[in-house]
């Protein structure tokens, strides 16, 4: 649990993150964004590079991103 606190702190520094839930048993982290950023083509944008950097800076790795609708 103390490791998850560091991960959450790192991610919550990103201005578009609303909340985070870490499942300790599965290692899955759910990230909820403040808004749905839509590009000029109407496609929802995720800032995967900034999220990945924040996670790596917290000492963890990103295996994949998956959008829940």
PDB file with SEQRES, HELIX, SHEET and CRYST1 records, atoms N, CA, C and O in Angstrom:
SEQRES   1 A   69  UNK UNK UNK UNK UNK UNK UNK UNK UNK UNK UNK UNK UNK          
SEQRES   2 A   69  UNK UNK UNK UNK UNK UNK UNK UNK UNK UNK UNK UNK UNK          
SEQRES   3 A   69  UNK UNK UNK UNK UNK UNK UNK UNK UNK UNK UNK UNK UNK          
SEQRES   4 A   69  UNK UNK UNK UNK UNK UNK UNK UNK UNK UNK UNK UNK UNK          
SEQRES   5 A   69  UNK UNK UNK UNK UNK UNK UNK UNK UNK UNK UNK UNK UNK          
SEQRES   6 A   69  UNK UNK UNK UNK                                              
HELIX    1 AA1 UNK A    2  UNK A   12  1                                  11    
HELIX    2 AA2 UNK A   48  UNK A   57  1                                  10    
SHEET    1 AA1 2 UNK A  17  UNK A  22  0                                        
SHEET    2 AA1 2 UNK A  29  UNK A  33 -1                                        
CRYST1    1.000    1.000    1.000  90.00  90.00  90.00 P 1           1          
ATOM      1  N   UNK A   1       0.803  -1.229   0.000  1.00  0.00           N  
ATOM      2  CA  UNK A   1       0.000   0.000   0.000  1.00  0.00           C  
ATOM      3  C   UNK A   1       0.834   1.278   0.000  1.00  0.00           C  
ATOM      4  O   UNK A   1       0.439   2.271  -0.609  1.00  0.00           O  
ATOM      5  N   UNK A   2       1.975   1.265   0.670  1.00  0.00           N  
ATOM      6  CA  UNK A   2       2.782   2.489   0.696  1.00  0.00           C  
ATOM      7  C   UNK A   2       3.356   2.793  -0.688  1.00  0.00           C  
ATOM      8  O   UNK A   2       3.566   3.958  -1.026  1.00  0.00           O  
ATOM      9  N   UNK A   3       3.610   1.764  -1.483  1.00  0.00           N  
ATOM     10  CA  UNK A   3       4.104   1.977  -2.844  1.00  0.00           C  
ATOM     11  C   UNK A   3       3.044   2.659  -3.702  1.00  0.00           C  
ATOM     12  O   UNK A   3       3.362   3.512  -4.530  1.00  0.00           O  
ATOM     13  N   UNK A   4       1.796   2.284  -3.504  1.00  0.00           N  
ATOM     14  CA  UNK A   4       0.707   2.871  -4.269  1.00  0.00           C  
ATOM     15  C   UNK A   4       0.538   4.354  -3.948  1.00  0.00           C  
ATOM     16  O   UNK A   4       0.124   5.135  -4.805  1.00  0.00           O  
ATOM     17  N   UNK A   5       0.855   4.736  -2.731  1.00  0.00           N  
ATOM     18  CA  UNK A   5       0.751   6.148  -2.348  1.00  0.00           C  
ATOM     19  C   UNK A   5       1.706   6.981  -3.193  1.00  0.00           C  
ATOM     20  O   UNK A   5       1.328   8.048  -3.678  1.00  0.00           O  
ATOM     21  N   UNK A   6       2.926   6.516  -3.375  1.00  0.00           N  
ATOM     22  CA  UNK A   6       3.892   7.222  -4.205  1.00  0.00           C  
ATOM     23  C   UNK A   6       3.446   7.303  -5.653  1.00  0.00           C  
ATOM     24  O   UNK A   6       3.613   8.335  -6.302  1.00  0.00           O  
ATOM     25  N   UNK A   7       2.886   6.225  -6.155  1.00  0.00           N  
ATOM     26  CA  UNK A   7       2.383   6.200  -7.523  1.00  0.00           C  
ATOM     27  C   UNK A   7       1.242   7.198  -7.681  1.00  0.00           C  
ATOM     28  O   UNK A   7       1.213   7.961  -8.646  1.00  0.00           O  
ATOM     29  N   UNK A   8       0.309   7.195  -6.742  1.00  0.00           N  
ATOM     30  CA  UNK A   8      -0.821   8.120  -6.799  1.00  0.00           C  
ATOM     31  C   UNK A   8      -0.352   9.570  -6.740  1.00  0.00           C  
ATOM     32  O   UNK A   8      -0.852  10.419  -7.478  1.00  0.00           O  
ATOM     33  N   UNK A   9       0.608   9.852  -5.863  1.00  0.00           N  
ATOM     34  CA  UNK A   9       1.122  11.225  -5.748  1.00  0.00           C  
ATOM     35  C   UNK A   9       1.718  11.691  -7.068  1.00  0.00           C  
ATOM     36  O   UNK A   9       1.485  12.820  -7.498  1.00  0.00           O  
ATOM     37  N   UNK A  10       2.481  10.827  -7.703  1.00  0.00           N  
ATOM     38  CA  UNK A  10       3.092  11.177  -8.989  1.00  0.00           C  
ATOM     39  C   UNK A  10       2.062  11.444 -10.062  1.00  0.00           C  
ATOM     40  O   UNK A  10       2.188  12.399 -10.828  1.00  0.00           O  
ATOM     41  N   UNK A  11       1.043  10.605 -10.121  1.00  0.00           N  
ATOM     42  CA  UNK A  11       0.013  10.769 -11.145  1.00  0.00           C  
ATOM     43  C   UNK A  11      -0.902  11.957 -10.861  1.00  0.00           C  
ATOM     44  O   UNK A  11      -1.351  12.627 -11.791  1.00  0.00           O  
ATOM     45  N   UNK A  12      -1.180  12.220  -9.601  1.00  0.00           N  
ATOM     46  CA  UNK A  12      -2.089  13.315  -9.258  1.00  0.00           C  
ATOM     47  C   UNK A  12      -1.464  14.687  -9.540  1.00  0.00           C  
ATOM     48  O   UNK A  12      -2.162  15.699  -9.505  1.00  0.00           O  
ATOM     49  N   UNK A  13      -0.174  14.729  -9.814  1.00  0.00           N  
ATOM     50  CA  UNK A  13       0.462  15.987 -10.208  1.00  0.00           C  
ATOM     51  C   UNK A  13       0.069  16.405 -11.622  1.00  0.00           C  
ATOM     52  O   UNK A  13       0.204  17.570 -11.995  1.00  0.00           O  
ATOM     53  N   UNK A  14      -0.416  15.446 -12.401  1.00  0.00           N  
ATOM     54  CA  UNK A  14      -0.848  15.760 -13.762  1.00  0.00           C  
ATOM     55  C   UNK A  14      -2.186  16.505 -13.697  1.00  0.00           C  
ATOM     56  O   UNK A  14      -3.107  16.050 -13.019  1.00  0.00           O  
ATOM     57  N   UNK A  15      -2.307  17.631 -14.385  1.00  0.00           N  
ATOM     58  CA  UNK A  15      -3.500  18.479 -14.246  1.00  0.00           C  
ATOM     59  C   UNK A  15      -4.805  17.860 -14.751  1.00  0.00           C  
ATOM     60  O   UNK A  15      -5.885  18.304 -14.361  1.00  0.00           O  
ATOM     61  N   UNK A  16      -4.723  16.855 -15.600  1.00  0.00           N  
ATOM     62  CA  UNK A  16      -5.932  16.273 -16.171  1.00  0.00           C  
ATOM     63  C   UNK A  16      -6.404  15.018 -15.437  1.00  0.00           C  
ATOM     64  O   UNK A  16      -7.388  14.406 -15.850  1.00  0.00           O  
ATOM     65  N   UNK A  17      -5.727  14.622 -14.362  1.00  0.00           N  
ATOM     66  CA  UNK A  17      -6.110  13.440 -13.596  1.00  0.00           C  
ATOM     67  C   UNK A  17      -7.103  13.829 -12.501  1.00  0.00           C  
ATOM     68  O   UNK A  17      -6.852  14.736 -11.707  1.00  0.00           O  
ATOM     69  N   UNK A  18      -8.219  13.132 -12.476  1.00  0.00           N  
ATOM     70  CA  UNK A  18      -9.265  13.398 -11.477  1.00  0.00           C  
ATOM     71  C   UNK A  18      -9.084  12.501 -10.254  1.00  0.00           C  
ATOM     72  O   UNK A  18      -9.090  12.983  -9.121  1.00  0.00           O  
ATOM     73  N   UNK A  19      -8.926  11.208 -10.483  1.00  0.00           N  
ATOM     74  CA  UNK A  19      -8.730  10.266  -9.380  1.00  0.00           C  
ATOM     75  C   UNK A  19      -8.050   9.003  -9.902  1.00  0.00           C  
ATOM     76  O   UNK A  19      -7.981   8.755 -11.106  1.00  0.00           O  
ATOM     77  N   UNK A  20      -7.554   8.219  -8.950  1.00  0.00           N  
ATOM     78  CA  UNK A  20      -6.806   7.010  -9.279  1.00  0.00           C  
ATOM     79  C   UNK A  20      -7.212   5.909  -8.310  1.00  0.00           C  
ATOM     80  O   UNK A  20      -7.411   6.155  -7.120  1.00  0.00           O  
ATOM     81  N   UNK A  21      -7.332   4.696  -8.832  1.00  0.00           N  
ATOM     82  CA  UNK A  21      -7.597   3.533  -7.979  1.00  0.00           C  
ATOM     83  C   UNK A  21      -6.574   2.458  -8.320  1.00  0.00           C  
ATOM     84  O   UNK A  21      -6.429   2.078  -9.482  1.00  0.00           O  
ATOM     85  N   UNK A  22      -5.867   1.970  -7.310  1.00  0.00           N  
ATOM     86  CA  UNK A  22      -4.875   0.917  -7.507  1.00  0.00           C  
ATOM     87  C   UNK A  22      -5.383  -0.361  -6.859  1.00  0.00           C  
ATOM     88  O   UNK A  22      -5.729  -0.367  -5.677  1.00  0.00           O  
ATOM     89  N   UNK A  23      -5.430  -1.449  -7.631  1.00  0.00           N  
ATOM     90  CA  UNK A  23      -5.800  -2.759  -7.111  1.00  0.00           C  
ATOM     91  C   UNK A  23      -4.497  -3.473  -6.745  1.00  0.00           C  
ATOM     92  O   UNK A  23      -3.728  -3.854  -7.628  1.00  0.00           O  
ATOM     93  N   UNK A  24      -4.251  -3.654  -5.464  1.00  0.00           N  
ATOM     94  CA  UNK A  24      -2.999  -4.239  -4.992  1.00  0.00           C  
ATOM     95  C   UNK A  24      -2.833  -5.693  -5.409  1.00  0.00           C  
ATOM     96  O   UNK A  24      -1.709  -6.155  -5.604  1.00  0.00           O  
ATOM     97  N   UNK A  25      -3.927  -6.414  -5.547  1.00  0.00           N  
ATOM     98  CA  UNK A  25      -3.858  -7.838  -5.893  1.00  0.00           C  
ATOM     99  C   UNK A  25      -3.505  -8.065  -7.356  1.00  0.00           C  
ATOM    100  O   UNK A  25      -2.745  -8.978  -7.678  1.00  0.00           O  
ATOM    101  N   UNK A  26      -4.052  -7.240  -8.244  1.00  0.00           N  
ATOM    102  CA  UNK A  26      -3.834  -7.446  -9.673  1.00  0.00           C  
ATOM    103  C   UNK A  26      -2.757  -6.540 -10.259  1.00  0.00           C  
ATOM    104  O   UNK A  26      -2.223  -6.816 -11.334  1.00  0.00           O  
ATOM    105  N   UNK A  27      -2.440  -5.458  -9.550  1.00  0.00           N  
ATOM    106  CA  UNK A  27      -1.476  -4.496 -10.075  1.00  0.00           C  
ATOM    107  C   UNK A  27      -2.070  -3.553 -11.100  1.00  0.00           C  
ATOM    108  O   UNK A  27      -1.345  -2.794 -11.744  1.00  0.00           O  
ATOM    109  N   UNK A  28      -3.377  -3.595 -11.256  1.00  0.00           N  
ATOM    110  CA  UNK A  28      -4.052  -2.730 -12.223  1.00  0.00           C  
ATOM    111  C   UNK A  28      -4.315  -1.369 -11.588  1.00  0.00           C  
ATOM    112  O   UNK A  28      -4.784  -1.274 -10.454  1.00  0.00           O  
ATOM    113  N   UNK A  29      -4.003  -0.324 -12.342  1.00  0.00           N  
ATOM    114  CA  UNK A  29      -4.250   1.035 -11.886  1.00  0.00           C  
ATOM    115  C   UNK A  29      -5.280   1.668 -12.810  1.00  0.00           C  
ATOM    116  O   UNK A  29      -5.086   1.720 -14.024  1.00  0.00           O  
ATOM    117  N   UNK A  30      -6.367   2.143 -12.235  1.00  0.00           N  
ATOM    118  CA  UNK A  30      -7.396   2.835 -13.002  1.00  0.00           C  
ATOM    119  C   UNK A  30      -7.188   4.327 -12.835  1.00  0.00           C  
ATOM    120  O   UNK A  30      -7.066   4.824 -11.715  1.00  0.00           O  
ATOM    121  N   UNK A  31      -7.148   5.037 -13.946  1.00  0.00           N  
ATOM    122  CA  UNK A  31      -6.930   6.474 -13.927  1.00  0.00           C  
ATOM    123  C   UNK A  31      -8.165   7.142 -14.518  1.00  0.00           C  
ATOM    124  O   UNK A  31      -8.580   6.837 -15.636  1.00  0.00           O  
ATOM    125  N   UNK A  32      -8.739   8.051 -13.753  1.00  0.00           N  
ATOM    126  CA  UNK A  32      -9.922   8.781 -14.205  1.00  0.00           C  
ATOM    127  C   UNK A  32      -9.517  10.200 -14.550  1.00  0.00           C  
ATOM    128  O   UNK A  32      -8.925  10.905 -13.732  1.00  0.00           O  
ATOM    129  N   UNK A  33      -9.837  10.615 -15.762  1.00  0.00           N  
ATOM    130  CA  UNK A  33      -9.455  11.940 -16.220  1.00  0.00           C  
ATOM    131  C   UNK A  33     -10.532  12.970 -15.884  1.00  0.00           C  
ATOM    132  O   UNK A  33     -11.711  12.648 -15.739  1.00  0.00           O  
ATOM    133  N   UNK A  34     -10.083  14.220 -15.767  1.00  0.00           N  
ATOM    134  CA  UNK A  34     -10.988  15.314 -15.448  1.00  0.00           C  
ATOM    135  C   UNK A  34     -11.994  15.537 -16.567  1.00  0.00           C  
ATOM    136  O   UNK A  34     -13.180  15.736 -16.305  1.00  0.00           O  
ATOM    137  N   UNK A  35     -11.537  15.505 -17.795  1.00  0.00           N  
ATOM    138  CA  UNK A  35     -12.429  15.758 -18.922  1.00  0.00           C  
ATOM    139  C   UNK A  35     -12.072  14.849 -20.086  1.00  0.00           C  
ATOM    140  O   UNK A  35     -11.014  14.220 -20.112  1.00  0.00           O  
ATOM    141  N   UNK A  36     -12.964  14.800 -21.024  1.00  0.00           N  
ATOM    142  CA  UNK A  36     -12.717  14.045 -22.245  1.00  0.00           C  
ATOM    143  C   UNK A  36     -12.114  14.997 -23.265  1.00  0.00           C  
ATOM    144  O   UNK A  36     -12.834  15.747 -23.923  1.00  0.00           O  
ATOM    145  N   UNK A  37     -10.807  14.968 -23.394  1.00  0.00           N  
ATOM    146  CA  UNK A  37     -10.157  15.842 -24.360  1.00  0.00           C  
ATOM    147  C   UNK A  37     -10.363  15.273 -25.753  1.00  0.00           C  
ATOM    148  O   UNK A  37      -9.952  14.149 -26.045  1.00  0.00           O  
ATOM    149  N   UNK A  38     -10.995  16.047 -26.596  1.00  0.00           N  
ATOM    150  CA  UNK A  38     -11.319  15.619 -27.950  1.00  0.00           C  
ATOM    151  C   UNK A  38     -10.482  16.442 -28.931  1.00  0.00           C  
ATOM    152  O   UNK A  38     -10.413  17.666 -28.816  1.00  0.00           O  
ATOM    153  N   UNK A  39      -9.852  15.777 -29.888  1.00  0.00           N  
ATOM    154  CA  UNK A  39      -9.069  16.521 -30.868  1.00  0.00           C  
ATOM    155  C   UNK A  39      -9.964  17.076 -31.969  1.00  0.00           C  
ATOM    156  O   UNK A  39     -11.177  16.869 -31.947  1.00  0.00           O  
ATOM    157  N   UNK A  40      -9.377  17.773 -32.924  1.00  0.00           N  
ATOM    158  CA  UNK A  40     -10.146  18.428 -33.985  1.00  0.00           C  
ATOM    159  C   UNK A  40     -10.875  17.444 -34.901  1.00  0.00           C  
ATOM    160  O   UNK A  40     -11.758  17.855 -35.655  1.00  0.00           O  
ATOM    161  N   UNK A  41     -10.531  16.173 -34.855  1.00  0.00           N  
ATOM    162  CA  UNK A  41     -11.213  15.149 -35.651  1.00  0.00           C  
ATOM    163  C   UNK A  41     -12.297  14.427 -34.856  1.00  0.00           C  
ATOM    164  O   UNK A  41     -12.939  13.508 -35.365  1.00  0.00           O  
ATOM    165  N   UNK A  42     -12.499  14.847 -33.603  1.00  0.00           N  
ATOM    166  CA  UNK A  42     -13.512  14.213 -32.767  1.00  0.00           C  
ATOM    167  C   UNK A  42     -13.035  12.957 -32.064  1.00  0.00           C  
ATOM    168  O   UNK A  42     -13.848  12.187 -31.552  1.00  0.00           O  
ATOM    169  N   UNK A  43     -11.727  12.739 -32.031  1.00  0.00           N  
ATOM    170  CA  UNK A  43     -11.156  11.547 -31.407  1.00  0.00           C  
ATOM    171  C   UNK A  43     -10.710  11.896 -29.993  1.00  0.00           C  
ATOM    172  O   UNK A  43     -10.047  12.910 -29.773  1.00  0.00           O  
ATOM    173  N   UNK A  44     -11.075  11.055 -29.045  1.00  0.00           N  
ATOM    174  CA  UNK A  44     -10.676  11.276 -27.655  1.00  0.00           C  
ATOM    175  C   UNK A  44      -9.173  11.094 -27.510  1.00  0.00           C  
ATOM    176  O   UNK A  44      -8.607  10.118 -28.003  1.00  0.00           O  
ATOM    177  N   UNK A  45      -8.538  12.027 -26.841  1.00  0.00           N  
ATOM    178  CA  UNK A  45      -7.090  12.014 -26.687  1.00  0.00           C  
ATOM    179  C   UNK A  45      -6.702  11.620 -25.267  1.00  0.00           C  
ATOM    180  O   UNK A  45      -7.281  12.099 -24.292  1.00  0.00           O  
ATOM    181  N   UNK A  46      -5.716  10.742 -25.170  1.00  0.00           N  
ATOM    182  CA  UNK A  46      -5.122  10.387 -23.884  1.00  0.00           C  
ATOM    183  C   UNK A  46      -3.679  10.864 -23.922  1.00  0.00           C  
ATOM    184  O   UNK A  46      -3.010  10.751 -24.949  1.00  0.00           O  
ATOM    185  N   UNK A  47      -3.218  11.376 -22.846  1.00  0.00           N  
ATOM    186  CA  UNK A  47      -1.836  11.837 -22.787  1.00  0.00           C  
ATOM    187  C   UNK A  47      -0.986  10.697 -22.238  1.00  0.00           C  
ATOM    188  O   UNK A  47      -0.451  10.775 -21.132  1.00  0.00           O  
ATOM    189  N   UNK A  48      -0.875   9.630 -23.040  1.00  0.00           N  
ATOM    190  CA  UNK A  48      -0.165   8.432 -22.605  1.00  0.00           C  
ATOM    191  C   UNK A  48       1.293   8.709 -22.287  1.00  0.00           C  
ATOM    192  O   UNK A  48       1.852   8.090 -21.382  1.00  0.00           O  
ATOM    193  N   UNK A  49       1.917   9.619 -23.007  1.00  0.00           N  
ATOM    194  CA  UNK A  49       3.334   9.908 -22.761  1.00  0.00           C  
ATOM    195  C   UNK A  49       3.532  10.498 -21.371  1.00  0.00           C  
ATOM    196  O   UNK A  49       4.447  10.090 -20.656  1.00  0.00           O  
ATOM    197  N   UNK A  50       2.697  11.446 -20.976  1.00  0.00           N  
ATOM    198  CA  UNK A  50       2.837  12.066 -19.655  1.00  0.00           C  
ATOM    199  C   UNK A  50       2.463  11.096 -18.541  1.00  0.00           C  
ATOM    200  O   UNK A  50       3.083  11.099 -17.477  1.00  0.00           O  
ATOM    201  N   UNK A  51       1.453  10.269 -18.782  1.00  0.00           N  
ATOM    202  CA  UNK A  51       1.060   9.269 -17.779  1.00  0.00           C  
ATOM    203  C   UNK A  51       2.182   8.247 -17.614  1.00  0.00           C  
ATOM    204  O   UNK A  51       2.547   7.900 -16.491  1.00  0.00           O  
ATOM    205  N   UNK A  52       2.725   7.769 -18.723  1.00  0.00           N  
ATOM    206  CA  UNK A  52       3.821   6.794 -18.682  1.00  0.00           C  
ATOM    207  C   UNK A  52       5.026   7.366 -17.955  1.00  0.00           C  
ATOM    208  O   UNK A  52       5.633   6.680 -17.133  1.00  0.00           O  
ATOM    209  N   UNK A  53       5.378   8.598 -18.240  1.00  0.00           N  
ATOM    210  CA  UNK A  53       6.523   9.232 -17.585  1.00  0.00           C  
ATOM    211  C   UNK A  53       6.304   9.330 -16.076  1.00  0.00           C  
ATOM    212  O   UNK A  53       7.214   9.042 -15.298  1.00  0.00           O  
ATOM    213  N   UNK A  54       5.103   9.736 -15.659  1.00  0.00           N  
ATOM    214  CA  UNK A  54       4.807   9.852 -14.219  1.00  0.00           C  
ATOM    215  C   UNK A  54       4.889   8.493 -13.534  1.00  0.00           C  
ATOM    216  O   UNK A  54       5.383   8.392 -12.412  1.00  0.00           O  
ATOM    217  N   UNK A  55       4.409   7.451 -14.201  1.00  0.00           N  
ATOM    218  CA  UNK A  55       4.456   6.099 -13.627  1.00  0.00           C  
ATOM    219  C   UNK A  55       5.901   5.617 -13.528  1.00  0.00           C  
ATOM    220  O   UNK A  55       6.302   5.072 -12.499  1.00  0.00           O  
ATOM    221  N   UNK A  56       6.678   5.812 -14.580  1.00  0.00           N  
ATOM    222  CA  UNK A  56       8.087   5.389 -14.556  1.00  0.00           C  
ATOM    223  C   UNK A  56       8.881   6.170 -13.518  1.00  0.00           C  
ATOM    224  O   UNK A  56       9.758   5.612 -12.858  1.00  0.00           O  
ATOM    225  N   UNK A  57       8.577   7.468 -13.368  1.00  0.00           N  
ATOM    226  CA  UNK A  57       9.262   8.270 -12.350  1.00  0.00           C  
ATOM    227  C   UNK A  57       8.928   7.804 -10.939  1.00  0.00           C  
ATOM    228  O   UNK A  57       9.672   8.084  -9.998  1.00  0.00           O  
ATOM    229  N   UNK A  58       7.805   7.088 -10.787  1.00  0.00           N  
ATOM    230  CA  UNK A  58       7.419   6.540  -9.488  1.00  0.00           C  
ATOM    231  C   UNK A  58       8.015   5.157  -9.255  1.00  0.00           C  
ATOM    232  O   UNK A  58       7.811   4.556  -8.201  1.00  0.00           O  
ATOM    233  N   UNK A  59       8.760   4.650 -10.255  1.00  0.00           N  
ATOM    234  CA  UNK A  59       9.438   3.364 -10.105  1.00  0.00           C  
ATOM    235  C   UNK A  59       8.665   2.175 -10.645  1.00  0.00           C  
ATOM    236  O   UNK A  59       8.978   1.035 -10.302  1.00  0.00           O  
ATOM    237  N   UNK A  60       7.669   2.413 -11.476  1.00  0.00           N  
ATOM    238  CA  UNK A  60       6.845   1.331 -12.023  1.00  0.00           C  
ATOM    239  C   UNK A  60       6.923   1.330 -13.539  1.00  0.00           C  
ATOM    240  O   UNK A  60       7.476   2.250 -14.142  1.00  0.00           O  
ATOM    241  N   UNK A  61       6.375   0.305 -14.145  1.00  0.00           N  
ATOM    242  CA  UNK A  61       6.338   0.170 -15.597  1.00  0.00           C  
ATOM    243  C   UNK A  61       4.902   0.153 -16.093  1.00  0.00           C  
ATOM    244  O   UNK A  61       3.988  -0.249 -15.373  1.00  0.00           O  
ATOM    245  N   UNK A  62       4.716   0.586 -17.309  1.00  0.00           N  
ATOM    246  CA  UNK A  62       3.413   0.530 -17.967  1.00  0.00           C  
ATOM    247  C   UNK A  62       3.432  -0.635 -18.947  1.00  0.00           C  
ATOM    248  O   UNK A  62       4.312  -0.731 -19.802  1.00  0.00           O  
ATOM    249  N   UNK A  63       2.447  -1.520 -18.807  1.00  0.00           N  
ATOM    250  CA  UNK A  63       2.369  -2.662 -19.720  1.00  0.00           C  
ATOM    251  C   UNK A  63       1.426  -2.393 -20.871  1.00  0.00           C  
ATOM    252  O   UNK A  63       1.706  -2.785 -22.004  1.00  0.00           O  
ATOM    253  N   UNK A  64       0.304  -1.725 -20.599  1.00  0.00           N  
ATOM    254  CA  UNK A  64      -0.611  -1.373 -21.682  1.00  0.00           C  
ATOM    255  C   UNK A  64      -1.637  -0.366 -21.166  1.00  0.00           C  
ATOM    256  O   UNK A  64      -1.867  -0.235 -19.964  1.00  0.00           O  
ATOM    257  N   UNK A  65      -2.232   0.326 -22.103  1.00  0.00           N  
ATOM    258  CA  UNK A  65      -3.345   1.221 -21.812  1.00  0.00           C  
ATOM    259  C   UNK A  65      -4.608   0.592 -22.361  1.00  0.00           C  
ATOM    260  O   UNK A  65      -4.589  -0.020 -23.430  1.00  0.00           O  
ATOM    261  N   UNK A  66      -5.685   0.735 -21.649  1.00  0.00           N  
ATOM    262  CA  UNK A  66      -6.965   0.234 -22.120  1.00  0.00           C  
ATOM    263  C   UNK A  66      -8.030   1.239 -21.699  1.00  0.00           C  
ATOM    264  O   UNK A  66      -8.092   1.637 -20.536  1.00  0.00           O  
ATOM    265  N   UNK A  67      -8.858   1.643 -22.640  1.00  0.00           N  
ATOM    266  CA  UNK A  67      -9.908   2.593 -22.349  1.00  0.00           C  
ATOM    267  C   UNK A  67     -11.183   1.864 -21.967  1.00  0.00           C  
ATOM    268  O   UNK A  67     -11.631   0.961 -22.673  1.00  0.00           O  
ATOM    269  N   UNK A  68     -11.760   2.262 -20.848  1.00  0.00           N  
ATOM    270  CA  UNK A  68     -13.067   1.747 -20.449  1.00  0.00           C  
ATOM    271  C   UNK A  68     -14.097   2.778 -20.820  1.00  0.00           C  
ATOM    272  O   UNK A  68     -13.950   3.957 -20.498  1.00  0.00           O  
ATOM    273  N   UNK A  69     -15.126   2.349 -21.488  1.00  0.00           N  
ATOM    274  CA  UNK A  69     -16.166   3.295 -21.916  1.00  0.00           C  
ATOM    275  C   UNK A  69     -17.361   3.211 -21.013  1.00  0.00           C  
ATOM    276  O   UNK A  69     -18.339   3.931 -21.215  1.00  0.00           O  
TER     277      UNK A  69                                                      
END                                                                             
